[in-house]
Coordinates of C-alpha atoms in Angstrom, one line a residue:
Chain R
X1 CA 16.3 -42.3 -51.0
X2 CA 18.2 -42.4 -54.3
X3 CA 21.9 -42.4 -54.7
X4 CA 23.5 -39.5 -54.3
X5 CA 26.3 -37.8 -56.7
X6 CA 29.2 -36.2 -56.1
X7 CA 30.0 -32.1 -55.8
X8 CA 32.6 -29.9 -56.8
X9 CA 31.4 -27.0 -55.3
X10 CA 34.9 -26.6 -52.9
X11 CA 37.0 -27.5 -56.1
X12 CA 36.6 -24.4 -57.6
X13 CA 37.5 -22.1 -54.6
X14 CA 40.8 -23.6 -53.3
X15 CA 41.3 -20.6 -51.2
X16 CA 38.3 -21.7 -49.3
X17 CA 40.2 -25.1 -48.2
X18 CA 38.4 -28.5 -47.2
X19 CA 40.4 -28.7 -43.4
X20 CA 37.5 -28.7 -40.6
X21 CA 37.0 -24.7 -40.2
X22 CA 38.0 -23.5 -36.7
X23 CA 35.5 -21.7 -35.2
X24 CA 36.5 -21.8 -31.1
X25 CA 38.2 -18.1 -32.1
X26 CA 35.1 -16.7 -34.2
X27 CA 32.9 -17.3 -31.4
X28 CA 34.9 -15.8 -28.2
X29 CA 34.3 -12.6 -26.5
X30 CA 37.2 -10.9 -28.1
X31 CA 36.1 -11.5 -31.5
X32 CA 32.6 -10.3 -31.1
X33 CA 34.2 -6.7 -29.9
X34 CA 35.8 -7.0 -33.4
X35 CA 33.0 -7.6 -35.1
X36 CA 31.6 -4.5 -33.8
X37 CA 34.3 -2.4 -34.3
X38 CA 34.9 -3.9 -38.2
X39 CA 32.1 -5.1 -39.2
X40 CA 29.2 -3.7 -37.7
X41 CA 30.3 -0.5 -37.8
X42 CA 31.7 -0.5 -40.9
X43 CA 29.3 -2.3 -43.5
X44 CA 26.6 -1.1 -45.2
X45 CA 23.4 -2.7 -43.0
X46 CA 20.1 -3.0 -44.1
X47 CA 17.9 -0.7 -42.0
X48 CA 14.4 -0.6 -43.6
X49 CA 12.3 -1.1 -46.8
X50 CA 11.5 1.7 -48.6
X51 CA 7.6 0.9 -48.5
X52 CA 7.8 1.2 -44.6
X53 CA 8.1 5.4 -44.9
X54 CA 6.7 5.9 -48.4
X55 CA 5.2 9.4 -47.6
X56 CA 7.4 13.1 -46.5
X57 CA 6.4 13.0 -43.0
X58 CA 7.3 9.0 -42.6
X59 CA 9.6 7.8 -40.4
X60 CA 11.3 4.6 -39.1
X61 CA 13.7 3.5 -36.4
X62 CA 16.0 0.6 -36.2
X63 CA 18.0 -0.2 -32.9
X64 CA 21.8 -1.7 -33.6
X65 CA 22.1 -3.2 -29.7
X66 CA 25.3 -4.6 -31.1
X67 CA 26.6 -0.5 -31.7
X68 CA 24.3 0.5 -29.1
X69 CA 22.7 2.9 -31.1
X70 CA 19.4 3.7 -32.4
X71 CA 19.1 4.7 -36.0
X72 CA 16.1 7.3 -37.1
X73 CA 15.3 7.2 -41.0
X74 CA 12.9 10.0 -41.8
X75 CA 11.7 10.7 -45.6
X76 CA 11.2 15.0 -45.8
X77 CA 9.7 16.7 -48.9
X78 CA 10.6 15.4 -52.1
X79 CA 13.5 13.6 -50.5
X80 CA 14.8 9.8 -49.8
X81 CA 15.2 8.8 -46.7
X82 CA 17.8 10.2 -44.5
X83 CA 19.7 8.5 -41.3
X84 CA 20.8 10.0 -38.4
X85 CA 21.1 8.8 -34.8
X86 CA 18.1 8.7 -32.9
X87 CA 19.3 11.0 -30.5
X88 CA 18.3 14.6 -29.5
X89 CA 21.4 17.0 -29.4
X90 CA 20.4 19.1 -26.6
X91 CA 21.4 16.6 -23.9
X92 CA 21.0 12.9 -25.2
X93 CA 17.1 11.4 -24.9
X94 CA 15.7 9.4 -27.4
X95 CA 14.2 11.1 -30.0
X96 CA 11.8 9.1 -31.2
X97 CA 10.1 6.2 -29.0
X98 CA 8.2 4.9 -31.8
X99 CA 8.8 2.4 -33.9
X100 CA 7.8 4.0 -37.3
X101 CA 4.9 6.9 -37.4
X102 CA 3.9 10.0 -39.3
X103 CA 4.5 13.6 -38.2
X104 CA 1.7 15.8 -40.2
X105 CA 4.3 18.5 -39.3
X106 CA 7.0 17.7 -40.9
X107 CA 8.6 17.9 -37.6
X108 CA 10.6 15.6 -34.4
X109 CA 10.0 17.1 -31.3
X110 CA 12.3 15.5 -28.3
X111 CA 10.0 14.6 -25.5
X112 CA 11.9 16.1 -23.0
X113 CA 13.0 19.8 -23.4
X114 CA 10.9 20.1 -26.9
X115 CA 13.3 20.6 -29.1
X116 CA 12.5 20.2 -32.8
X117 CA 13.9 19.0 -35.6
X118 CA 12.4 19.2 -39.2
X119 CA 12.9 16.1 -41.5
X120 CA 16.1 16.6 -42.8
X121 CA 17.5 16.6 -39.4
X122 CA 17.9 20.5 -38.7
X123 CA 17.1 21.9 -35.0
X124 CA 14.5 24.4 -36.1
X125 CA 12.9 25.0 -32.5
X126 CA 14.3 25.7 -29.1
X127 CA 12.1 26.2 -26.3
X128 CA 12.9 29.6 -24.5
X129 CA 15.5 30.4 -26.8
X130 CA 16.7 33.0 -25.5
X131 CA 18.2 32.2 -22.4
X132 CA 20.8 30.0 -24.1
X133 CA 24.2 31.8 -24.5
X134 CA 25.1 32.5 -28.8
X135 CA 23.3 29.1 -29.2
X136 CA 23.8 28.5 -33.1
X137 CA 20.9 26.2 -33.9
X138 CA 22.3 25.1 -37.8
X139 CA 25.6 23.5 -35.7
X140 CA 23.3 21.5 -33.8
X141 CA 21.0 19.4 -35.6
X142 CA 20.8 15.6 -35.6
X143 CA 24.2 13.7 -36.4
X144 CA 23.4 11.9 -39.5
X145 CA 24.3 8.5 -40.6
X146 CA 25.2 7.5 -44.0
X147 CA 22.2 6.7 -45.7
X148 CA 21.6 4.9 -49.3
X149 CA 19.3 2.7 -51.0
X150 CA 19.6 -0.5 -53.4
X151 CA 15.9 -2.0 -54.8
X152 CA 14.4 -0.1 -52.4
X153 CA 16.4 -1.5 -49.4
X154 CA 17.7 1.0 -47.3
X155 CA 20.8 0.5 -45.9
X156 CA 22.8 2.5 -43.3
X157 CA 26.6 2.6 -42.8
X158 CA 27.8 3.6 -39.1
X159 CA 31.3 4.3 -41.0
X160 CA 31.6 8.5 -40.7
X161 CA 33.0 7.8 -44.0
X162 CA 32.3 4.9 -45.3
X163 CA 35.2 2.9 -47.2
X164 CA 32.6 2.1 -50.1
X165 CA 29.5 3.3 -51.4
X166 CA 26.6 0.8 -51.3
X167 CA 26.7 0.3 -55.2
X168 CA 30.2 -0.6 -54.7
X169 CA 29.8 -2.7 -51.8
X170 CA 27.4 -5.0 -53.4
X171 CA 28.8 -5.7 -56.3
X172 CA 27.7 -7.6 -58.6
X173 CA 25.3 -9.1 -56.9
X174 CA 23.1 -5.5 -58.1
X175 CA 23.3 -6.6 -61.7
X176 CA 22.7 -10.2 -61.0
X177 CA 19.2 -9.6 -59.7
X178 CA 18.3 -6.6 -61.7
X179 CA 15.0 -6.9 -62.4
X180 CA 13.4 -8.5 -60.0
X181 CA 10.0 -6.5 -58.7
X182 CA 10.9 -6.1 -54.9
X183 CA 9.1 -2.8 -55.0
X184 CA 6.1 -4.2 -56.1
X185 CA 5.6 -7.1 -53.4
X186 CA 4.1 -5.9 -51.0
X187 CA 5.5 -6.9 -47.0
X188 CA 2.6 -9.6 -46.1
X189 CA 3.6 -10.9 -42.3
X190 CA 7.0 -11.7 -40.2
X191 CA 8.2 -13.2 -37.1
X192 CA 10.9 -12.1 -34.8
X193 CA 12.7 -14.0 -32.3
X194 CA 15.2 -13.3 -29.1
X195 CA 17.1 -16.0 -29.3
X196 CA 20.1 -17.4 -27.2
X197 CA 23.0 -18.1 -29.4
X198 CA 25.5 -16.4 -31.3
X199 CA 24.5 -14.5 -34.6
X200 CA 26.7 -16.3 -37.3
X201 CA 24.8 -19.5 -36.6
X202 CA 21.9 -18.2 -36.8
X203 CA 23.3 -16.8 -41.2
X204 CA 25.5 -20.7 -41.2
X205 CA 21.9 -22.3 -40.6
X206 CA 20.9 -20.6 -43.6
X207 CA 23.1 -20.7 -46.3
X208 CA 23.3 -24.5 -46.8
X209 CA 20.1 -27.5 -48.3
X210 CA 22.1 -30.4 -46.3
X211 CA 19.6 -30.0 -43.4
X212 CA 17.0 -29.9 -45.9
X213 CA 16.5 -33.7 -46.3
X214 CA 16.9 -34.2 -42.1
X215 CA 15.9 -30.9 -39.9
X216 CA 11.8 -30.8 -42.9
X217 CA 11.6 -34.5 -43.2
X218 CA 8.5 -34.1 -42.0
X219 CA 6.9 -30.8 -43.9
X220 CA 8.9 -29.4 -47.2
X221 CA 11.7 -31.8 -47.7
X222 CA 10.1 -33.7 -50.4
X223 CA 9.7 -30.4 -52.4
X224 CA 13.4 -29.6 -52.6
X225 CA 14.9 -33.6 -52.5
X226 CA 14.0 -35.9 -56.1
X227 CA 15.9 -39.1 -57.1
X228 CA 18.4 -37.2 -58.9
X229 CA 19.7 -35.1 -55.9
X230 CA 18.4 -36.9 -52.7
X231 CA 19.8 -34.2 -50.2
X232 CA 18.8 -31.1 -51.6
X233 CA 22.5 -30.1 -53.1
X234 CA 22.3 -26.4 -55.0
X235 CA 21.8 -26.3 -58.6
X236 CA 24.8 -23.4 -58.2
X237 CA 26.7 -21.6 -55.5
X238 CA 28.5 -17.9 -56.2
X239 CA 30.4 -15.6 -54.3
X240 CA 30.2 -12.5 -54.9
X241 CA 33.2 -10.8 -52.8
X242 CA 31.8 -12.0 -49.5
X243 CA 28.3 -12.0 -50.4
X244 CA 26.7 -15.4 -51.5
X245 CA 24.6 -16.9 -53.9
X246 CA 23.0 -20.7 -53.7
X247 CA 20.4 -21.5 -56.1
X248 CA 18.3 -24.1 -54.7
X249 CA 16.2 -27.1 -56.4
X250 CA 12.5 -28.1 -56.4
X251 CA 10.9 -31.4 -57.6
X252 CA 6.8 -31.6 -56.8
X253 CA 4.6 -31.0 -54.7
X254 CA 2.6 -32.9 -51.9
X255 CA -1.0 -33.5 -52.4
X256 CA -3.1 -33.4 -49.0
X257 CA -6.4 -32.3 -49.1
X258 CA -6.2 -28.8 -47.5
X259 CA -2.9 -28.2 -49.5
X260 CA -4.6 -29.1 -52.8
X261 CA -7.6 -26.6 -51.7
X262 CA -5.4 -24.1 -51.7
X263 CA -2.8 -25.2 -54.6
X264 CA -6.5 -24.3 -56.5
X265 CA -6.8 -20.9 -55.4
X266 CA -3.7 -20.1 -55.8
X267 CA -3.3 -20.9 -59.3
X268 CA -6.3 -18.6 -59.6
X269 CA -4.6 -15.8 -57.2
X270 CA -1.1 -14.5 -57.9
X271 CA 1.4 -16.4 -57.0
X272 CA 3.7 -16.8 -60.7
X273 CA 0.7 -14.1 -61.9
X274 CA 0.5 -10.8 -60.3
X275 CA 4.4 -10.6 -60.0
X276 CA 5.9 -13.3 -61.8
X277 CA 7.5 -14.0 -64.5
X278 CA 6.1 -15.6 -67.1
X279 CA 9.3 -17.9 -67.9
X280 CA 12.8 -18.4 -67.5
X281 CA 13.7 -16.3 -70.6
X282 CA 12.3 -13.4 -68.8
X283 CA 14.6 -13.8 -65.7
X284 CA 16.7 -11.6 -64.1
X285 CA 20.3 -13.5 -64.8
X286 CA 20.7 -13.9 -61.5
X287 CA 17.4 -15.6 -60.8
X288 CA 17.5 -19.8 -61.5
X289 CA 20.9 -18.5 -63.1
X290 CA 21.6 -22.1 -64.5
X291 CA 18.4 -22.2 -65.9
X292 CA 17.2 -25.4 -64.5
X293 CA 13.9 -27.0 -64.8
X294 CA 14.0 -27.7 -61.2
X295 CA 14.7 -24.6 -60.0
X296 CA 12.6 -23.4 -56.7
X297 CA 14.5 -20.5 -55.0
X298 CA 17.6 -18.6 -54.7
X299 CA 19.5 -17.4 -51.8
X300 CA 21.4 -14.0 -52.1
X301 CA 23.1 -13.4 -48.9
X302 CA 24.2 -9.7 -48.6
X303 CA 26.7 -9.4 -46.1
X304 CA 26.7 -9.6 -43.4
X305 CA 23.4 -10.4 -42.1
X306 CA 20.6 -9.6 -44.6
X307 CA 19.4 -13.0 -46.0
X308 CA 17.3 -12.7 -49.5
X309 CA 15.1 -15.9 -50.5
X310 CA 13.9 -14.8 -54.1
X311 CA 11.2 -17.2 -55.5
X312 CA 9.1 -16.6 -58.7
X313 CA 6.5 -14.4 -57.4
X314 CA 7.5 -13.7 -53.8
X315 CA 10.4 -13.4 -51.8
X316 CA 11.4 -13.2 -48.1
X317 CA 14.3 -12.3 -45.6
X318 CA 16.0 -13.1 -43.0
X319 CA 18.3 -10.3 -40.6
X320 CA 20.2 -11.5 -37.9
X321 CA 21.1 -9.0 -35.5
X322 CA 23.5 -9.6 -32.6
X323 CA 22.7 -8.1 -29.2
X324 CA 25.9 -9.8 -27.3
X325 CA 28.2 -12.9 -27.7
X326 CA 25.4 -15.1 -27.4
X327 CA 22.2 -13.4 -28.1
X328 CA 20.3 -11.9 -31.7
X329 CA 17.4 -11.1 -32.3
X330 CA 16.2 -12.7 -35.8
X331 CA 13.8 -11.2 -37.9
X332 CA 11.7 -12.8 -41.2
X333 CA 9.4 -11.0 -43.1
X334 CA 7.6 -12.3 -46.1
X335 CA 6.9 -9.9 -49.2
X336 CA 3.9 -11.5 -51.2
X337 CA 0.6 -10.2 -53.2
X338 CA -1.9 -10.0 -50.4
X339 CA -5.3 -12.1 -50.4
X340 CA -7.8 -10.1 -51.9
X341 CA -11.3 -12.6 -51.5
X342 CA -11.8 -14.5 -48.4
X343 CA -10.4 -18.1 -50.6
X344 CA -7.3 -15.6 -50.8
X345 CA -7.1 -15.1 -47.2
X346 CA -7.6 -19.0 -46.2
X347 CA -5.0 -19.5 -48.6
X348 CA -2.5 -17.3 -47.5
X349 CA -3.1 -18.2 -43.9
X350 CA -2.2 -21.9 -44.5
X351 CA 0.6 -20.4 -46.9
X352 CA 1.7 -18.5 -43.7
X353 CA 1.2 -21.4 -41.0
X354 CA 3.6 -23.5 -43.6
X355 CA 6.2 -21.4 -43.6
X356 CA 5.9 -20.6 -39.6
X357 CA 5.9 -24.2 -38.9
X358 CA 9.0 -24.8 -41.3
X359 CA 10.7 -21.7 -39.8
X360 CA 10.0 -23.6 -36.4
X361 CA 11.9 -26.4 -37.3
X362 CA 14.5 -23.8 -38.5
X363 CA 14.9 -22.3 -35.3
X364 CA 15.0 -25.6 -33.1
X365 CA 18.4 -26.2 -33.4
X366 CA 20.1 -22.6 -33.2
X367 CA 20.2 -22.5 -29.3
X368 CA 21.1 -26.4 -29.1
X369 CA 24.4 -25.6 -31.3
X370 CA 25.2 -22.6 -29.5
X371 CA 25.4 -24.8 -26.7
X372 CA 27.7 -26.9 -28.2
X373 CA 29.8 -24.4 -29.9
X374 CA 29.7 -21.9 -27.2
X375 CA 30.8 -24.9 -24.3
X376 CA 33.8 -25.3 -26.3
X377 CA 33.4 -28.6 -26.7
X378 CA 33.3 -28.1 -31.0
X379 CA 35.9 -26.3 -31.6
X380 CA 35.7 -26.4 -35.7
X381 CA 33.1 -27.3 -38.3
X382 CA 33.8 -30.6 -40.0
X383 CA 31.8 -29.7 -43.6
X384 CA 31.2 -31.3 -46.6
X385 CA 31.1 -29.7 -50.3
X386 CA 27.4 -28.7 -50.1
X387 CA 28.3 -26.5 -47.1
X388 CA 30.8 -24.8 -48.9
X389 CA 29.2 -21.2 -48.7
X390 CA 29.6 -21.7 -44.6
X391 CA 33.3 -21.4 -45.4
X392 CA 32.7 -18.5 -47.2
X393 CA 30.9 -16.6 -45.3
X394 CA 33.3 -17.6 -41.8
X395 CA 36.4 -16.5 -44.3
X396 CA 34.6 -13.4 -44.8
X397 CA 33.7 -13.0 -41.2
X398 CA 37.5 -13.9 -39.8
X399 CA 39.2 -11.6 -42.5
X400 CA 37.3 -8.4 -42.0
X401 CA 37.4 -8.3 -38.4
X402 CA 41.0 -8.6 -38.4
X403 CA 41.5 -5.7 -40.5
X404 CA 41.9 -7.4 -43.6
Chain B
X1 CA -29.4 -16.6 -33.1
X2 CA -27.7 -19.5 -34.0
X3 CA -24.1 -18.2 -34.2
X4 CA -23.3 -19.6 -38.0
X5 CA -25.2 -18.8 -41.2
X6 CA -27.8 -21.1 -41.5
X7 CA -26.5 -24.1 -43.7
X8 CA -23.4 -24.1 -41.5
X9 CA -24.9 -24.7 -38.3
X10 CA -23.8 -28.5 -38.5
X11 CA -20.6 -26.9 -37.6
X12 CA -21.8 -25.2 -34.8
X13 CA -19.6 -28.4 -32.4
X14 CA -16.5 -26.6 -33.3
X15 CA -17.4 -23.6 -32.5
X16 CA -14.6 -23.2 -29.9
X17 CA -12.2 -23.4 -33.0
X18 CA -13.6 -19.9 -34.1
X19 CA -10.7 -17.7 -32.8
X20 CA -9.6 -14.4 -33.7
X21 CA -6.2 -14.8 -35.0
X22 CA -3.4 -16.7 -35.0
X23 CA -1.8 -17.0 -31.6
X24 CA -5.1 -18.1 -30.5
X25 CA -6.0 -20.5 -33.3
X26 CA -2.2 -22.0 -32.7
X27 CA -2.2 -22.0 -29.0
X28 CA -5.1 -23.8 -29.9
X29 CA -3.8 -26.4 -32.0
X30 CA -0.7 -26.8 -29.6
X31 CA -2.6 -27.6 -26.8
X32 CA -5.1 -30.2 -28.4
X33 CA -5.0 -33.5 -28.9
X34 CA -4.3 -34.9 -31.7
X35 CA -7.7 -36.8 -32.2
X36 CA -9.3 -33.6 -31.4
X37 CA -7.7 -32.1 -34.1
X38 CA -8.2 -34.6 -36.4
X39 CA -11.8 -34.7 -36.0
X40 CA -12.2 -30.6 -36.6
X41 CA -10.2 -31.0 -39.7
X42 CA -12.2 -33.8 -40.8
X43 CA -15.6 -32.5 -40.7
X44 CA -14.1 -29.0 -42.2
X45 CA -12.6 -30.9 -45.0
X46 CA -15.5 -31.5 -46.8
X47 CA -17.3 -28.3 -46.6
X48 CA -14.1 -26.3 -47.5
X49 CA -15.4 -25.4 -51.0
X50 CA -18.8 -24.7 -49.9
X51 CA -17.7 -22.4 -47.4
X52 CA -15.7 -20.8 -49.7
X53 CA -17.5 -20.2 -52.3
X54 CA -20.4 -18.7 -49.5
X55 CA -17.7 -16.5 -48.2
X56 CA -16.7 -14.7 -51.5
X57 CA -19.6 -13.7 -52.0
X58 CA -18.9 -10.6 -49.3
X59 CA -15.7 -8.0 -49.8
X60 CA -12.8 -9.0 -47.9
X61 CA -12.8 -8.3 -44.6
X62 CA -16.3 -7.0 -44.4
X63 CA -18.0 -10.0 -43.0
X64 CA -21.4 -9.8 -40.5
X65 CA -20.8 -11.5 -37.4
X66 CA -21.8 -15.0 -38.1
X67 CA -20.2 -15.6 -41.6
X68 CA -17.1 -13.7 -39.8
X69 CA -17.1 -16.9 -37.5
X70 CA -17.8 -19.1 -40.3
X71 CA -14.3 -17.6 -41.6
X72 CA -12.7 -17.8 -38.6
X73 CA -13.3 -22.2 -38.5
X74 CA -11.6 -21.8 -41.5
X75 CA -8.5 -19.8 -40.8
X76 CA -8.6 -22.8 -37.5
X77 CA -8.3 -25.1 -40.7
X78 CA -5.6 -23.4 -42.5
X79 CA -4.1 -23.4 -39.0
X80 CA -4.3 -26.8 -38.2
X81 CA -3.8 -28.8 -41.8
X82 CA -0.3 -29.3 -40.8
X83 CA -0.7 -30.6 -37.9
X84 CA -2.6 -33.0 -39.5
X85 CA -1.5 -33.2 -43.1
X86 CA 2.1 -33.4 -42.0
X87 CA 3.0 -33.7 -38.4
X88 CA 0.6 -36.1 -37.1
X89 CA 1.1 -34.3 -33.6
X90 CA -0.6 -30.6 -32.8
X91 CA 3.0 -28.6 -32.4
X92 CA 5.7 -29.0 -34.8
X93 CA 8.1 -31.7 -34.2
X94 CA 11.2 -31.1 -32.2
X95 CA 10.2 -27.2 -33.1
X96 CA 11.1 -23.9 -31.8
X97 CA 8.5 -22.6 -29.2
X98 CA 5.7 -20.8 -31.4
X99 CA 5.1 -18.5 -28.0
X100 CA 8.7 -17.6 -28.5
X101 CA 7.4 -15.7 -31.7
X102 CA 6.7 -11.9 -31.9
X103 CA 4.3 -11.1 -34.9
X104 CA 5.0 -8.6 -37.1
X105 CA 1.4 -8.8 -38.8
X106 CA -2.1 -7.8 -38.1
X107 CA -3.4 -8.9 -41.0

């Protein structure tokens, strides 16, 4: 290893403080109710991709255990998709058991009593009617849930009235990335995970390159670490109210026989092609934002738990979703042009059994620190400059659950 | 019938490697030794391009039976390079359980 150099990362946000960060409080049953209350219910969460319910007749659900609610986004005619609870109003059952699907009929039908909904969310049909007493039908559709979409991300707000609209909310983080193709990379494959620790550690794992050079010694760390900057520091961190930007380095590559089969393909595939950008000049501002010749990836992390990794060419995500104190359920999905010979497809296997063994490595040590955080034993974070966006993003956390 | 297309049947000793997808091919890997490993990736090596180049020759996806487990040894590959390539050990070191993982893929 090299020598290392100093950061100033903490310097320019003093209100951010160096101290060790308590976290004994942000991590206690009380809080987490807070968190549901203020932020959960409150922010603008992302709830889908638009590509998931591109047709009318589309639909998609996404469960917030942390809300305990289920959220139904249907696209009608000529429409964008539309939230509302997954819930029939007769008497409460699920409306839709499925995960995503297509009604040909433009139409919900509750599996209990056979109500029916059409897809913008009006009852249109009651089973034997008549026999209800004055029931007015337009007073009873499904409850709807705010409902709007950035880039194609569609993002729901459990807010009746939501403090902000989602341009507002994000900021300029929308004008930062403008540009960049997310509609036109494609969702390729994804993992989820029930895992045994609190939520924010599964974000603070994320939104730092110190464990670069320790938790991938043994597959990518090379990549991000060089001479120059030895333990992966960012080439630039941002905040952007309490989302987050780190732009993060690359140096090489490792030649290996079955890596360097597929580093031939790909040059021939798509990766930089298909959806690049051809160079730096044509950039979205915020992507590589200091322009670096050793640029590999940015973060953008929207809060408060979508997590954005935008390369040249592909991207993927991370969304941590809390189902108690000390459970989420994490979800990655990578967006990338899809093999289209059968070199393609070994390719983008390996590519995919890469990033599964490095997101292995990722997840080994989220239930281990929940363990130590949760036991009480570490009571605050003791963090260095290149962790800064961990203070952040805790700030962030502490202040909007209290109210502020 | 000899179960690979014809020029491939030298790899017909790794035939167990031919598995449909990837929580096979990786409880697979997992569950091997090493050495094992080592010797499946060894032999593939060498008749990566070959294989490749036999296998573009058909549309994606549309593969008869025996070049379908010709291309099934060499998603077992991509599968296994790591291990290999990186780890020197079948599962990820220190990692998170891989059964632990729900795929969101069919592909």
């Amino acid at each position: 290893m090299g020598t290392s150099h100093v950061t100033h990362w903490t310097e320019a946000h003093p209100e951010l403080d160096r101290k060790p960060l308590p976290i004994a409080r942000l991590m206690s049953p009380e809080f987490f109710a807070l968190e549901r209350e203020r932020i959960f219910r409150r922010c603008w969460l992302k709830a889908a991709r638009e590509e998931e319910l591109p047709r009318p007749g589309d639909f998609v659900v996404r469960d917030l255990p942390i809300c305990n609610v289920s959220i139904l986004l249907m696209r009608g005619k000529g429409g964008d998709a539309r939230g509302f609870y997954n819930v029939c109003s007769h008497r409460g059952n699920r409306l839709s058991r499925e995960e995503c699907g297509h009604r040909q009929s433009g139409l919900m039908t509750c599996k209990f009593h056979g109500w029916s909904y059409d897809f913008s969310g009006r009852l249109v049909g009651v089973p034997d009617e008549e026999n209800f007493f004055n029931l007015n039908k337009d007073a009873h559709g499904l409850k709807p849930v705010a409902t709007e979409t950035w880039n194609g991300f569609v993002f729901i707000n459990l807010d009746p009235h939501p403090r902000q609209t989602l341009r507002d909310y994000l900021g300029a983080v929308i004008g930062e990335v403008e540009g960049y193709p997310f509609g036109s990379i494609p969702f390729s494959f994804g993992y989820a995970e029930d895992l045994r620790c609190n939520w924010k550690l599964c974000v603070d794992a994320q939104i730092e390159g110190y464990h670069v050079a320790f938790l991938h010694r043994h597959s990518l760390g090379d990549v991000h670490l060089g001479d120059v900057n030895p333990f992966c520091h960012p080439l630039e961190v941002s905040l952007f109210g309490p989302h987050l930007r780190g732009s993060y380095p690359g140096y090489g590559n490792w030649s290996t026989p079955v890596r360097d089969i597929t580093t031939r393909v790909e040059n021939r595939w798509s990766m930089g092609r298909l959806f690049g950008f051809s160079d730096f000049k044509t950039f979205p501002r915020g992507l590589n934002p200091t322009r670096s010749e050793n640029w590999a990836f940015d973060v953008y992390f929207i809060f408060p738990n979508l997590w954005l990794g935008l390369f040249n060419g592909f991207y993927f995500t991370h969304e941590m979703w809390p189902t108690a104190l000390g459970t989420t359920r994490q979800e990655t999905r990578m967006y990338q042009p899809l093999p289209r010979t059968h070199s393609e497809r070994f390719t983008w296997e390996y590519q995919k059994a890469l990033n599964r063994d490095v997101w292995l490595e990722d997840l080994s040590t989220l239930e281990s620190t929940w363990e130590g955080v949760s036991s009480g034993v570490v009571k605050e974070y003791v963090l260095q400059d290149n962790e800064v966006l961990l203070r952040s993003f805790y700030r962030s956390v502490e202040r909007m659950a209290d109210g502020q | 019938m000899a179960s690979l297309p014809d020029q491939f049947n030298d790899l017909e000793p790794f035939i167990e490697w031919s598995l449909p997808n990837e929580r096979a091919r990786n409880a697979k890997r997992v569950a091997s030794p090493i050495e094992e490993i080592a010797k499946f990736y060894e032999t593939m090596v060498p008749r990566t391009e070959a294989i490749l180049e036999y296998l573009d020759r058909f549309e994606l996806g549309k593969l008869p039976e025996r070049e379908q487990r010709l291309m099934n040894l060499m998603l077992a590959l991509a599968e296994v390079a790591n291990a290999v390539e990186l780890y020197k050990n079948p599962a990820v070191i220190d990692g998170f359980d891989p059964k632990r993982l729900l795929l969101m893929h069919e592909r």
